[in-house]
Amino acid sequence: MKITTSENELIELLLEGSGNFYADGAYDSKKVLNTVVEKGYRPIVKKTKNAPGGFGSKKRDRVFSEEEYRHRNPHEGFWGAFTTWFGSTDPLFY
């Protein structure tokens, strides 16, 4: 699976932390999942047909639940509206 620019930016700017990391299937890659787990998060990432290997993928398989995955929708709606209103070129990671 090819890593896009947004995925590269995410894993470069992701700070150490804890809690859940919600993402859709676009972020189901070995590099992203491994980085998310290394930084201390629980990956609640939608599994794709060609799921990657690695310890991040194994952790995702253990903790993923469809009910918990639905919690990402309100956040996506908020950030979608935010970028529509203020533009998507704002450095939101800072």
Short mmCIF file of C-alpha atoms in Angstrom, two decimals:
data_model
loop_
_atom_site.label_atom_id
_atom_site.label_comp_id
_atom_site.label_asym_id
_atom_site.label_seq_id
_atom_site.Cartn_x
_atom_site.Cartn_y
_atom_site.Cartn_z
CA MET A 1 0.00 0.00 0.00
CA LYS A 2 1.34 3.43 -0.95
CA ILE A 3 1.71 6.00 1.85
CA THR A 4 0.25 9.39 0.91
CA THR A 5 1.53 12.81 1.92
CA SER A 6 -1.14 13.21 4.60
CA GLU A 7 -0.16 9.88 6.16
CA ASN A 8 3.50 10.87 6.18
CA GLU A 9 2.68 14.21 7.81
CA LEU A 10 0.55 12.46 10.40
CA ILE A 11 3.20 10.01 11.53
CA GLU A 12 5.92 12.69 11.52
CA LEU A 13 3.86 15.11 13.64
CA LEU A 14 2.16 12.63 15.96
CA LEU A 15 3.23 13.31 19.53
CA GLU A 16 3.75 10.73 22.26
CA GLY A 17 0.48 10.16 24.05
CA SER A 18 -2.23 7.77 25.06
CA GLY A 19 -5.83 7.05 24.24
CA ASN A 20 -7.50 6.00 21.03
CA PHE A 21 -6.40 6.83 17.51
CA TYR A 22 -9.43 6.82 15.17
CA ALA A 23 -8.93 6.58 11.42
CA ASP A 24 -10.56 5.13 8.33
CA GLY A 25 -9.12 2.44 6.08
CA ALA A 26 -6.85 4.91 4.27
CA TYR A 27 -4.57 4.76 7.32
CA ASP A 28 -4.44 0.95 7.41
CA SER A 29 -0.77 0.60 6.54
CA LYS A 30 2.08 -1.07 8.37
CA LYS A 31 4.07 2.16 8.77
CA VAL A 32 1.14 4.16 10.17
CA LEU A 33 -0.15 1.46 12.52
CA ASN A 34 3.32 0.67 13.88
CA THR A 35 4.00 4.38 14.51
CA VAL A 36 0.64 4.87 16.24
CA VAL A 37 1.32 1.94 18.59
CA GLU A 38 4.92 3.05 19.23
CA LYS A 39 3.66 6.51 20.24
CA GLY A 40 1.34 4.94 22.83
CA TYR A 41 -2.09 5.00 21.15
CA ARG A 42 -4.69 2.28 20.61
CA PRO A 43 -5.32 2.05 16.84
CA ILE A 44 -9.06 2.09 16.11
CA VAL A 45 -8.51 1.90 12.36
CA LYS A 46 -10.85 0.30 9.84
CA LYS A 47 -9.34 -2.89 8.43
CA THR A 48 -8.93 -3.09 4.65
CA LYS A 49 -9.12 -6.19 2.48
CA ASN A 50 -5.34 -6.41 2.20
CA ALA A 51 -4.49 -5.82 5.83
CA PRO A 52 -0.79 -5.13 6.47
CA GLY A 53 1.34 -7.15 8.81
CA GLY A 54 3.32 -5.88 11.74
CA PHE A 55 2.78 -5.42 15.44
CA GLY A 56 0.53 -2.37 14.88
CA SER A 57 -1.86 -4.43 12.78
CA LYS A 58 -1.96 -7.18 15.40
CA LYS A 59 -2.74 -4.65 18.14
CA ARG A 60 -5.47 -3.10 15.94
CA ASP A 61 -7.04 -6.52 15.44
CA ARG A 62 -7.17 -7.07 19.22
CA VAL A 63 -8.67 -3.69 20.19
CA PHE A 64 -10.91 -2.84 17.20
CA SER A 65 -14.66 -2.82 17.69
CA GLU A 66 -17.22 -1.54 15.21
CA GLU A 67 -19.13 0.23 17.98
CA GLU A 68 -16.07 2.15 19.12
CA TYR A 69 -15.09 2.93 15.50
CA ARG A 70 -18.35 4.87 15.11
CA HIS A 71 -17.01 7.48 17.55
CA ARG A 72 -14.81 8.88 14.79
CA ASN A 73 -17.78 10.25 12.81
CA PRO A 74 -18.52 13.31 15.01
CA HIS A 75 -14.83 14.26 14.98
CA GLU A 76 -14.60 13.95 11.21
CA GLY A 77 -17.71 16.08 10.85
CA PHE A 78 -16.25 18.80 13.04
CA TRP A 79 -12.87 18.91 11.29
CA GLY A 80 -14.54 18.71 7.87
CA ALA A 81 -16.65 21.76 8.72
CA PHE A 82 -13.62 23.51 10.23
CA THR A 83 -11.49 23.08 7.11
CA THR A 84 -14.41 24.11 4.89
CA TRP A 85 -14.88 27.30 6.90
CA PHE A 86 -11.22 28.26 7.47
CA GLY A 87 -9.50 26.46 4.60
CA SER A 88 -7.50 23.28 4.53
CA THR A 89 -4.09 24.95 4.35
CA ASP A 90 -3.99 25.89 8.03
CA PRO A 91 -1.34 23.96 9.97
CA LEU A 92 -3.83 22.16 12.19
CA PHE A 93 -1.25 19.85 13.71
CA TYR A 94 0.39 22.73 15.57
#
